[in-house]
Amino acid sequence: MRGAAVFPGHRKLGIVHDVPEPIIDSHTGVKLRVLQVGICATDREIAGFHFGTPPEGSPYLVMGHEGFGEVVETGPEVIDLKPGDLVVPTVRRPCADPACAACQNDRADFCQTGTYTEHGIMGMHGFLTEFTTGEARYMRRVPPAIRDVAVLVEPLTIAEKAFIQAEQIQLRLPWKRPSGEVHAVVTGAGPVGLLGAMALRERGCQVTVYSREPETDLRANVTRAIGANYVSGQNMTPEQLAAGIGSIDLVYEATGSSMLAFEMLNALGRNGVMILTGVPGAHGPEPVDTGALITNMTLKNQCLLATVNAGSDAFDRAIADLSAFCAKWPDAVRGLITGRFTLEQFETPIQNASGIKSIIEVAA
Ligand SMILES: [Zn+2]
Ligand SMILES: [Zn+2]
């Protein structure tokens, strides 16, 4: 079968025509026909040979971690999935260390050893191919009604895992505040940011998306369509933004710009939580007033949380939320997918980032 691959040893990308078709190797395994796969900055980093590890013994890694497919075959002990079901596979698989409490509890997203594997990223082929297999418990079922946008589930899980944790953290405040009074700022209007903004709006929060694009940009239109406010970084500093809002209770950082993150942290309000999801590329040191930063954080009871990957709970919440988004803002959700490519064209959206979200249509 065909697969879109990176050859890190040869520093090249290409279609491999003879990827061995996977077979179900356990009674609880399932086989999927891949339908669509999303492309993101992680794929661009892998294509730039910054990371990405092929499975042991393979000269190449089949790329793609934002998968969506249809079940075509199930092992004899699979009871809750059947051929024809639509599913999104989770990305990370547990490490082999029996002392890793996270992986032993099926929470590889919190793996303690760092020796986990990830489809399309580390040690396991990804979903940019015709078929994939895995244990049924890693396949999260998707209702047919959101078939056309289910490829957005994986990037939405980043926000869902973050907000599950933020809700737990804010239980530290011994009073209940109506969510309509919670002011959230999302930095970055890419797919992770906009999906996060939708999840916050769905919970009733007041949301401002702060990003570098002008207020006439497509991303600003999506933001306004979900009832959130869009502020261009060209018009306002984080400090001015905070002054206009009053007090920022939550920042969801989805730009990966480390300097902007520190400026937003300075603008965060009392008892606020700031969540980091972006990974800044390697760059030189930048000046930060560490004393002022820590003094401010301490005197305001703030919490800084960083998060990566997601467990099944976040996938299930993402699937439920995406269904809700489609009911409320069908055009805004569908408008996130701005580029569609065939498997053979996979290098185009990886080499030239444009629009909001590009996807590969592996099968119809
Ligand atoms: Zn991704
Ligand atoms: Zn582990």
mmCIF file of C-alpha atoms and ligand atoms in Angstrom:
data_model
loop_
_atom_site.group_PDB
_atom_site.id
_atom_site.type_symbol
_atom_site.label_atom_id
_atom_site.label_comp_id
_atom_site.label_asym_id
_atom_site.label_seq_id
_atom_site.Cartn_x
_atom_site.Cartn_y
_atom_site.Cartn_z
ATOM 1 C CA MET A 1 0.000 0.000 0.000
ATOM 2 C CA ARG A 2 1.009 3.633 -0.407
ATOM 3 C CA GLY A 3 2.365 5.739 2.427
ATOM 4 C CA ALA A 4 3.615 9.338 2.699
ATOM 5 C CA ALA A 5 6.966 9.053 4.389
ATOM 6 C CA VAL A 6 10.018 10.847 5.685
ATOM 7 C CA PHE A 7 13.479 9.244 5.318
ATOM 8 C CA PRO A 8 15.439 10.989 8.101
ATOM 9 C CA GLY A 9 18.704 9.212 7.125
ATOM 10 C CA HIS A 10 18.491 10.538 3.569
ATOM 11 C CA ARG A 11 16.816 13.827 4.540
ATOM 12 C CA LYS A 12 14.028 13.417 2.011
ATOM 13 C CA LEU A 13 10.254 12.956 1.777
ATOM 14 C CA GLY A 14 8.383 10.755 -0.641
ATOM 15 C CA ILE A 15 5.580 8.313 -1.372
ATOM 16 C CA VAL A 16 6.490 4.706 -0.558
ATOM 17 C CA HIS A 17 4.523 2.285 -2.740
ATOM 18 C CA ASP A 18 5.259 -0.939 -0.890
ATOM 19 C CA VAL A 19 4.459 -0.181 2.754
ATOM 20 C CA PRO A 20 3.434 -3.590 4.167
ATOM 21 C CA GLU A 21 -0.335 -3.602 4.795
ATOM 22 C CA PRO A 22 -0.806 -4.065 8.564
ATOM 23 C CA ILE A 23 -2.689 -7.059 9.936
ATOM 24 C CA ILE A 24 -4.654 -7.307 13.167
ATOM 25 C CA ASP A 25 -2.308 -9.028 15.617
ATOM 26 C CA SER A 26 -4.533 -9.404 18.687
ATOM 27 C CA HIS A 27 -8.077 -10.518 19.531
ATOM 28 C CA THR A 28 -8.896 -6.964 20.562
ATOM 29 C CA GLY A 29 -7.373 -5.229 17.536
ATOM 30 C CA VAL A 30 -9.101 -3.376 14.715
ATOM 31 C CA LYS A 31 -8.110 -2.398 11.192
ATOM 32 C CA LEU A 32 -9.018 0.980 9.714
ATOM 33 C CA ARG A 33 -9.207 2.322 6.219
ATOM 34 C CA VAL A 34 -7.762 5.814 6.588
ATOM 35 C CA LEU A 35 -10.112 8.518 5.274
ATOM 36 C CA GLN A 36 -8.508 11.850 6.152
ATOM 37 C CA VAL A 37 -5.399 13.111 7.935
ATOM 38 C CA GLY A 38 -4.695 16.644 9.142
ATOM 39 C CA ILE A 39 -1.347 18.377 8.660
ATOM 40 C CA CYS A 40 0.118 20.578 11.397
ATOM 41 C CA ALA A 41 3.323 22.260 12.548
ATOM 42 C CA THR A 42 4.532 18.965 14.034
ATOM 43 C CA ASP A 43 4.565 17.462 10.528
ATOM 44 C CA ARG A 44 6.504 20.483 9.281
ATOM 45 C CA GLU A 45 9.092 19.968 12.018
ATOM 46 C CA ILE A 46 9.381 16.287 11.097
ATOM 47 C CA ALA A 47 9.722 17.218 7.418
ATOM 48 C CA GLY A 48 12.484 19.618 8.468
ATOM 49 C CA PHE A 49 14.255 16.619 10.101
ATOM 50 C CA HIS A 50 14.147 18.239 13.564
ATOM 51 C CA PHE A 51 12.521 15.120 14.988
ATOM 52 C CA GLY A 52 10.584 12.065 13.845
ATOM 53 C CA THR A 53 11.837 8.516 14.478
ATOM 54 C CA PRO A 54 11.031 5.571 12.160
ATOM 55 C CA PRO A 55 9.933 2.239 13.649
ATOM 56 C CA GLU A 56 12.876 0.004 14.536
ATOM 57 C CA GLY A 57 14.403 -1.500 11.389
ATOM 58 C CA SER A 58 12.571 0.809 8.961
ATOM 59 C CA PRO A 59 14.500 3.409 6.906
ATOM 60 C CA TYR A 60 11.378 5.599 6.790
ATOM 61 C CA LEU A 61 8.553 6.851 8.977
ATOM 62 C CA VAL A 62 5.049 7.040 7.519
ATOM 63 C CA MET A 63 3.890 10.489 8.641
ATOM 64 C CA GLY A 64 0.521 11.712 9.937
ATOM 65 C CA HIS A 65 -0.861 11.713 13.496
ATOM 66 C CA GLU A 66 -4.186 13.550 13.052
ATOM 67 C CA GLY A 67 -6.098 10.548 11.755
ATOM 68 C CA PHE A 68 -9.675 9.670 10.922
ATOM 69 C CA GLY A 69 -10.838 6.386 9.420
ATOM 70 C CA GLU A 70 -13.435 3.700 8.977
ATOM 71 C CA VAL A 71 -13.293 0.308 10.672
ATOM 72 C CA VAL A 72 -12.936 -2.448 8.061
ATOM 73 C CA GLU A 73 -12.128 -5.460 10.261
ATOM 74 C CA THR A 74 -12.207 -6.334 13.962
ATOM 75 C CA GLY A 75 -10.595 -8.995 16.142
ATOM 76 C CA PRO A 76 -12.900 -11.687 17.611
ATOM 77 C CA GLU A 77 -13.046 -10.077 21.069
ATOM 78 C CA VAL A 78 -13.920 -6.561 19.916
ATOM 79 C CA ILE A 79 -17.461 -5.862 21.091
ATOM 80 C CA ASP A 80 -18.013 -2.136 20.780
ATOM 81 C CA LEU A 81 -16.776 -1.493 17.220
ATOM 82 C CA LYS A 82 -17.874 -3.018 13.943
ATOM 83 C CA PRO A 83 -16.979 -2.601 10.271
ATOM 84 C CA GLY A 84 -18.371 0.674 8.942
ATOM 85 C CA ASP A 85 -17.927 2.550 12.225
ATOM 86 C CA LEU A 86 -16.072 5.860 11.967
ATOM 87 C CA VAL A 87 -13.234 6.382 14.448
ATOM 88 C CA VAL A 88 -10.404 8.710 15.383
ATOM 89 C CA PRO A 89 -7.329 6.898 16.699
ATOM 90 C CA THR A 90 -5.411 8.341 19.643
ATOM 91 C CA VAL A 91 -1.759 9.097 18.894
ATOM 92 C CA ARG A 92 0.432 7.920 21.750
ATOM 93 C CA ARG A 93 1.032 4.367 22.983
ATOM 94 C CA PRO A 94 2.421 3.395 26.404
ATOM 95 C CA CYS A 95 6.074 2.800 27.232
ATOM 96 C CA ALA A 96 7.215 -0.681 28.235
ATOM 97 C CA ASP A 97 8.383 0.241 31.736
ATOM 98 C CA PRO A 98 6.210 -1.529 34.343
ATOM 99 C CA ALA A 99 7.196 1.182 36.830
ATOM 100 C CA CYS A 100 5.537 3.934 34.728
ATOM 101 C CA ALA A 101 2.332 4.609 36.652
ATOM 102 C CA ALA A 102 0.954 6.803 33.854
ATOM 103 C CA CYS A 103 1.290 4.174 31.131
ATOM 104 C CA GLN A 104 0.168 1.392 33.459
ATOM 105 C CA ASN A 105 -3.023 3.416 33.932
ATOM 106 C CA ASP A 106 -3.443 3.920 30.173
ATOM 107 C CA ARG A 107 -2.454 7.558 30.437
ATOM 108 C CA ALA A 108 0.567 7.516 28.129
ATOM 109 C CA ASP A 109 -0.088 11.234 27.575
ATOM 110 C CA PHE A 110 1.445 11.680 31.060
ATOM 111 C CA CYS A 111 4.210 9.058 30.485
ATOM 112 C CA GLN A 112 6.899 9.339 33.168
ATOM 113 C CA THR A 113 9.782 7.808 31.203
ATOM 114 C CA GLY A 114 9.521 9.585 27.855
ATOM 115 C CA THR A 115 9.957 6.238 26.075
ATOM 116 C CA TYR A 116 6.395 6.130 24.712
ATOM 117 C CA THR A 117 5.761 5.758 20.991
ATOM 118 C CA GLU A 118 3.581 7.989 18.803
ATOM 119 C CA HIS A 119 1.968 7.267 15.449
ATOM 120 C CA GLY A 120 3.642 9.281 12.729
ATOM 121 C CA ILE A 121 6.079 10.930 15.144
ATOM 122 C CA MET A 122 8.091 8.511 17.240
ATOM 123 C CA GLY A 123 8.716 4.820 16.618
ATOM 124 C CA MET A 124 5.398 3.945 14.915
ATOM 125 C CA HIS A 125 4.142 4.545 11.408
ATOM 126 C CA GLY A 126 1.500 7.240 11.108
ATOM 127 C CA PHE A 127 -1.841 7.517 9.367
ATOM 128 C CA LEU A 128 -0.794 8.983 5.991
ATOM 129 C CA THR A 129 -1.311 5.591 4.401
ATOM 130 C CA GLU A 130 -4.207 3.443 3.238
ATOM 131 C CA PHE A 131 -4.708 1.190 6.280
ATOM 132 C CA THR A 132 -3.708 1.210 9.931
ATOM 133 C CA THR A 133 -4.308 -1.128 12.864
ATOM 134 C CA GLY A 134 -4.479 -0.753 16.617
ATOM 135 C CA GLU A 135 -6.180 -1.869 19.801
ATOM 136 C CA ALA A 136 -9.909 -1.107 19.879
ATOM 137 C CA ARG A 137 -9.544 0.916 23.082
ATOM 138 C CA TYR A 138 -7.401 3.467 21.214
ATOM 139 C CA MET A 139 -10.095 4.013 18.575
ATOM 140 C CA ARG A 140 -12.691 6.612 19.610
ATOM 141 C CA ARG A 141 -15.991 6.342 17.782
ATOM 142 C CA VAL A 142 -17.264 9.380 15.852
ATOM 143 C CA PRO A 143 -20.920 9.987 14.918
ATOM 144 C CA PRO A 144 -21.551 10.028 11.133
ATOM 145 C CA ALA A 145 -23.014 13.556 11.462
ATOM 146 C CA ILE A 146 -19.514 15.020 11.911
ATOM 147 C CA ARG A 147 -17.801 12.851 9.298
ATOM 148 C CA ASP A 148 -16.723 15.873 7.235
ATOM 149 C CA VAL A 149 -14.880 17.547 10.143
ATOM 150 C CA ALA A 150 -13.829 14.571 12.291
ATOM 151 C CA VAL A 151 -10.232 15.119 11.175
ATOM 152 C CA LEU A 152 -10.312 18.146 13.544
ATOM 153 C CA VAL A 153 -10.821 15.925 16.615
ATOM 154 C CA GLU A 154 -7.118 15.364 17.299
ATOM 155 C CA PRO A 155 -6.092 19.060 17.260
ATOM 156 C CA LEU A 156 -9.129 19.808 19.475
ATOM 157 C CA THR A 157 -7.955 17.236 22.044
ATOM 158 C CA ILE A 158 -5.053 19.563 22.918
ATOM 159 C CA ALA A 159 -7.579 22.132 24.194
ATOM 160 C CA GLU A 160 -9.782 19.508 25.828
ATOM 161 C CA LYS A 161 -6.932 18.019 27.857
ATOM 162 C CA ALA A 162 -5.868 21.545 28.827
ATOM 163 C CA PHE A 163 -9.348 22.604 29.960
ATOM 164 C CA ILE A 164 -9.993 19.369 31.877
ATOM 165 C CA GLN A 165 -6.865 20.230 33.880
ATOM 166 C CA ALA A 166 -7.715 23.943 34.193
ATOM 167 C CA GLU A 167 -11.149 23.052 35.595
ATOM 168 C CA GLN A 168 -9.479 20.817 38.176
ATOM 169 C CA ILE A 169 -6.962 23.527 39.087
ATOM 170 C CA GLN A 170 -9.666 26.151 39.565
ATOM 171 C CA LEU A 171 -11.459 23.901 42.042
ATOM 172 C CA ARG A 172 -8.852 25.458 44.370
ATOM 173 C CA LEU A 173 -11.143 28.527 44.482
ATOM 174 C CA PRO A 174 -13.833 27.677 47.044
ATOM 175 C CA TRP A 175 -16.652 29.469 45.228
ATOM 176 C CA LYS A 176 -18.468 28.866 41.969
ATOM 177 C CA ARG A 177 -18.365 31.550 39.347
ATOM 178 C CA PRO A 178 -20.786 31.560 36.402
ATOM 179 C CA SER A 179 -18.782 30.718 33.284
ATOM 180 C CA GLY A 180 -20.240 33.816 31.585
ATOM 181 C CA GLU A 181 -18.083 35.903 33.928
ATOM 182 C CA VAL A 182 -14.884 34.071 33.006
ATOM 183 C CA HIS A 183 -12.675 36.042 30.598
ATOM 184 C CA ALA A 184 -10.446 33.836 28.482
ATOM 185 C CA VAL A 185 -7.810 34.937 26.005
ATOM 186 C CA VAL A 186 -6.629 32.604 23.268
ATOM 187 C CA THR A 187 -3.312 33.601 21.736
ATOM 188 C CA GLY A 188 -2.873 32.382 18.182
ATOM 189 C CA ALA A 189 -5.657 31.899 15.615
ATOM 190 C CA GLY A 190 -4.392 28.696 14.031
ATOM 191 C CA PRO A 191 -6.483 25.500 14.227
ATOM 192 C CA VAL A 192 -5.417 24.689 17.818
ATOM 193 C CA GLY A 193 -6.251 28.237 18.952
ATOM 194 C CA LEU A 194 -9.570 28.519 17.127
ATOM 195 C CA LEU A 195 -10.723 25.048 18.230
ATOM 196 C CA GLY A 196 -9.746 26.012 21.790
ATOM 197 C CA ALA A 197 -11.749 29.239 21.436
ATOM 198 C CA MET A 198 -14.771 27.201 20.305
ATOM 199 C CA ALA A 199 -14.439 24.886 23.328
ATOM 200 C CA LEU A 200 -14.315 27.902 25.658
ATOM 201 C CA ARG A 201 -17.334 29.519 23.968
ATOM 202 C CA GLU A 202 -19.183 26.200 24.231
ATOM 203 C CA ARG A 203 -18.589 26.387 28.004
ATOM 204 C CA GLY A 204 -20.022 29.913 28.065
ATOM 205 C CA CYS A 205 -16.801 31.838 28.654
ATOM 206 C CA GLN A 206 -16.190 35.303 27.231
ATOM 207 C CA VAL A 207 -13.397 34.765 24.728
ATOM 208 C CA THR A 208 -10.931 37.056 23.015
ATOM 209 C CA VAL A 209 -8.642 35.660 20.335
ATOM 210 C CA TYR A 210 -5.396 37.628 20.106
ATOM 211 C CA SER A 211 -3.287 36.923 17.047
ATOM 212 C CA ARG A 212 -0.930 38.628 14.609
ATOM 213 C CA GLU A 213 -3.256 38.585 11.576
ATOM 214 C CA PRO A 214 -5.220 41.777 10.771
ATOM 215 C CA GLU A 215 -8.860 42.087 11.784
ATOM 216 C CA THR A 216 -9.931 41.524 8.166
ATOM 217 C CA ASP A 217 -8.366 38.029 8.111
ATOM 218 C CA LEU A 218 -10.341 34.822 7.617
ATOM 219 C CA ARG A 219 -9.342 33.769 11.159
ATOM 220 C CA ALA A 220 -10.931 36.917 12.569
ATOM 221 C CA ASN A 221 -14.163 36.109 10.715
ATOM 222 C CA VAL A 222 -14.241 32.601 12.222
ATOM 223 C CA THR A 223 -13.609 34.116 15.663
ATOM 224 C CA ARG A 224 -16.512 36.548 15.367
ATOM 225 C CA ALA A 225 -18.806 33.831 13.981
ATOM 226 C CA ILE A 226 -18.494 31.887 17.256
ATOM 227 C CA GLY A 227 -19.340 34.947 19.342
ATOM 228 C CA ALA A 228 -15.763 35.673 20.385
ATOM 229 C CA ASN A 229 -13.849 38.932 20.059
ATOM 230 C CA TYR A 230 -10.838 39.189 17.748
ATOM 231 C CA VAL A 231 -7.936 41.529 18.518
ATOM 232 C CA SER A 232 -4.994 41.831 16.176
ATOM 233 C CA GLY A 233 -1.559 41.969 17.763
ATOM 234 C CA GLN A 234 -0.836 44.704 15.217
ATOM 235 C CA ASN A 235 -3.255 47.024 17.044
ATOM 236 C CA MET A 236 -2.754 46.278 20.731
ATOM 237 C CA THR A 237 -0.108 45.058 23.176
ATOM 238 C CA PRO A 238 -0.993 42.282 25.678
ATOM 239 C CA GLU A 239 -0.946 44.931 28.410
ATOM 240 C CA GLN A 240 -3.485 47.088 26.547
ATOM 241 C CA LEU A 241 -5.582 43.991 25.875
ATOM 242 C CA ALA A 242 -5.681 43.158 29.598
ATOM 243 C CA ALA A 243 -6.575 46.748 30.502
ATOM 244 C CA GLY A 244 -9.510 46.618 28.088
ATOM 245 C CA ILE A 245 -10.801 43.279 29.376
ATOM 246 C CA GLY A 246 -10.457 44.106 33.068
ATOM 247 C CA SER A 247 -9.067 40.876 34.419
ATOM 248 C CA ILE A 248 -7.963 37.891 32.322
ATOM 249 C CA ASP A 249 -8.867 34.639 34.099
ATOM 250 C CA LEU A 250 -7.453 32.180 31.588
ATOM 251 C CA VAL A 251 -4.903 32.341 28.793
ATOM 252 C CA TYR A 252 -4.725 29.506 26.280
ATOM 253 C CA GLU A 253 -1.407 29.976 24.488
ATOM 254 C CA ALA A 254 -1.353 28.438 21.026
ATOM 255 C CA THR A 255 1.282 30.412 19.134
ATOM 256 C CA GLY A 256 4.491 28.821 20.410
ATOM 257 C CA SER A 257 5.983 32.330 20.604
ATOM 258 C CA SER A 258 7.908 32.324 23.877
ATOM 259 C CA MET A 259 8.168 36.114 24.135
ATOM 260 C CA LEU A 260 4.443 36.602 23.563
ATOM 261 C CA ALA A 261 3.780 33.912 26.194
ATOM 262 C CA PHE A 262 5.779 35.843 28.787
ATOM 263 C CA GLU A 263 4.026 39.101 27.889
ATOM 264 C CA MET A 264 0.636 37.390 28.277
ATOM 265 C CA LEU A 265 1.705 35.886 31.595
ATOM 266 C CA ASN A 266 2.393 39.438 32.791
ATOM 267 C CA ALA A 267 -1.097 40.428 31.639
ATOM 268 C CA LEU A 268 -2.853 37.501 33.397
ATOM 269 C CA GLY A 269 -5.250 38.501 36.181
ATOM 270 C CA ARG A 270 -5.526 37.456 39.826
ATOM 271 C CA ASN A 271 -6.071 33.721 40.479
ATOM 272 C CA GLY A 272 -5.621 33.182 36.756
ATOM 273 C CA VAL A 273 -4.391 30.155 34.894
ATOM 274 C CA MET A 274 -2.195 30.268 31.836
ATOM 275 C CA ILE A 275 -1.886 27.187 29.644
ATOM 276 C CA LEU A 276 1.050 26.590 27.296
ATOM 277 C CA THR A 277 0.517 24.270 24.324
ATOM 278 C CA GLY A 278 3.006 25.557 21.760
ATOM 279 C CA VAL A 279 6.575 24.411 21.294
ATOM 280 C CA PRO A 280 8.821 27.330 20.327
ATOM 281 C CA GLY A 281 11.518 26.347 17.886
ATOM 282 C CA ALA A 282 15.126 26.722 19.014
ATOM 283 C CA HIS A 283 16.158 30.357 19.130
ATOM 284 C CA GLY A 284 18.581 32.440 21.153
ATOM 285 C CA PRO A 285 17.960 33.797 24.652
ATOM 286 C CA GLU A 286 15.555 36.697 25.120
ATOM 287 C CA PRO A 287 15.498 39.139 28.037
ATOM 288 C CA VAL A 288 12.855 38.510 30.695
ATOM 289 C CA ASP A 289 12.607 40.287 34.061
ATOM 290 C CA THR A 290 12.461 37.094 36.099
ATOM 291 C CA GLY A 291 12.076 38.841 39.461
ATOM 292 C CA ALA A 292 9.052 40.865 38.337
ATOM 293 C CA LEU A 293 7.561 37.807 36.678
ATOM 294 C CA ILE A 294 7.745 35.560 39.740
ATOM 295 C CA THR A 295 6.674 38.347 42.108
ATOM 296 C CA ASN A 296 3.636 39.030 39.954
ATOM 297 C CA MET A 297 2.725 35.327 39.675
ATOM 298 C CA THR A 298 3.071 34.780 43.404
ATOM 299 C CA LEU A 299 1.158 37.864 44.532
ATOM 300 C CA LYS A 300 -1.672 36.999 42.129
ATOM 301 C CA ASN A 301 -1.970 33.273 42.978
ATOM 302 C CA GLN A 302 -1.378 32.373 39.362
ATOM 303 C CA CYS A 303 -0.848 28.977 37.852
ATOM 304 C CA LEU A 304 1.199 28.202 34.738
ATOM 305 C CA LEU A 305 0.345 24.868 33.157
ATOM 306 C CA ALA A 306 1.972 23.229 30.157
ATOM 307 C CA THR A 307 0.329 20.336 28.378
ATOM 308 C CA VAL A 308 0.943 17.961 25.468
ATOM 309 C CA ASN A 309 -0.843 15.060 23.811
ATOM 310 C CA ALA A 310 -4.174 13.764 25.136
ATOM 311 C CA GLY A 311 -5.864 10.733 26.663
ATOM 312 C CA SER A 312 -9.104 8.996 25.723
ATOM 313 C CA ASP A 313 -11.141 11.301 27.979
ATOM 314 C CA ALA A 314 -10.016 14.338 25.974
ATOM 315 C CA PHE A 315 -10.743 12.544 22.685
ATOM 316 C CA ASP A 316 -14.259 11.701 23.815
ATOM 317 C CA ARG A 317 -14.865 15.252 24.979
ATOM 318 C CA ALA A 318 -13.495 16.564 21.673
ATOM 319 C CA ILE A 319 -15.882 14.353 19.710
ATOM 320 C CA ALA A 320 -18.856 15.508 21.806
ATOM 321 C CA ASP A 321 -17.770 19.140 21.537
ATOM 322 C CA LEU A 322 -17.195 18.992 17.790
ATOM 323 C CA SER A 323 -20.747 17.708 17.399
ATOM 324 C CA ALA A 324 -21.977 20.652 19.475
ATOM 325 C CA PHE A 325 -19.858 23.128 17.471
ATOM 326 C CA CYS A 326 -21.292 21.784 14.213
ATOM 327 C CA ALA A 327 -24.829 22.321 15.506
ATOM 328 C CA LYS A 328 -24.105 25.899 16.612
ATOM 329 C CA TRP A 329 -21.561 27.190 14.103
ATOM 330 C CA PRO A 330 -21.565 24.824 11.110
ATOM 331 C CA ASP A 331 -19.946 27.273 8.690
ATOM 332 C CA ALA A 332 -17.243 28.376 11.132
ATOM 333 C CA VAL A 333 -16.248 24.782 11.922
ATOM 334 C CA ARG A 334 -16.202 23.706 8.281
ATOM 335 C CA GLY A 335 -14.391 26.935 7.395
ATOM 336 C CA LEU A 336 -11.392 25.784 9.437
ATOM 337 C CA ILE A 337 -10.496 23.287 6.695
ATOM 338 C CA THR A 338 -9.064 25.516 3.985
ATOM 339 C CA GLY A 339 -6.919 23.105 1.980
ATOM 340 C CA ARG A 340 -7.556 19.582 0.646
ATOM 341 C CA PHE A 341 -4.863 17.460 -0.975
ATOM 342 C CA THR A 342 -4.410 13.900 -2.223
ATOM 343 C CA LEU A 343 -1.912 11.525 -0.633
ATOM 344 C CA GLU A 344 0.471 12.078 -3.560
ATOM 345 C CA GLN A 345 0.323 15.839 -2.908
ATOM 346 C CA PHE A 346 1.203 15.534 0.790
ATOM 347 C CA GLU A 347 4.390 17.591 0.501
ATOM 348 C CA THR A 348 2.537 20.701 -0.715
ATOM 349 C CA PRO A 349 0.746 21.619 2.563
ATOM 350 C CA ILE A 350 3.796 20.547 4.569
ATOM 351 C CA GLN A 351 6.216 22.777 2.644
ATOM 352 C CA ASN A 352 3.855 25.750 2.194
ATOM 353 C CA ALA A 353 1.689 26.540 5.200
ATOM 354 C CA SER A 354 -1.306 28.566 4.023
ATOM 355 C CA GLY A 355 -4.918 29.051 5.081
ATOM 356 C CA ILE A 356 -6.074 27.667 8.437
ATOM 357 C CA LYS A 357 -6.024 23.842 8.235
ATOM 358 C CA SER A 358 -4.865 21.606 5.413
ATOM 359 C CA ILE A 359 -5.903 17.978 5.241
ATOM 360 C CA ILE A 360 -4.984 14.991 3.117
ATOM 361 C CA GLU A 361 -7.907 13.044 1.693
ATOM 362 C CA VAL A 362 -6.505 9.524 1.595
ATOM 363 C CA ALA A 363 -9.835 7.917 0.655
ATOM 364 C CA ALA A 364 -13.261 9.348 -0.135
HETATM 365 ZN ZN ZN B 1 -0.868 17.818 14.917
HETATM 366 ZN ZN ZN B 2 5.299 5.526 30.309
#
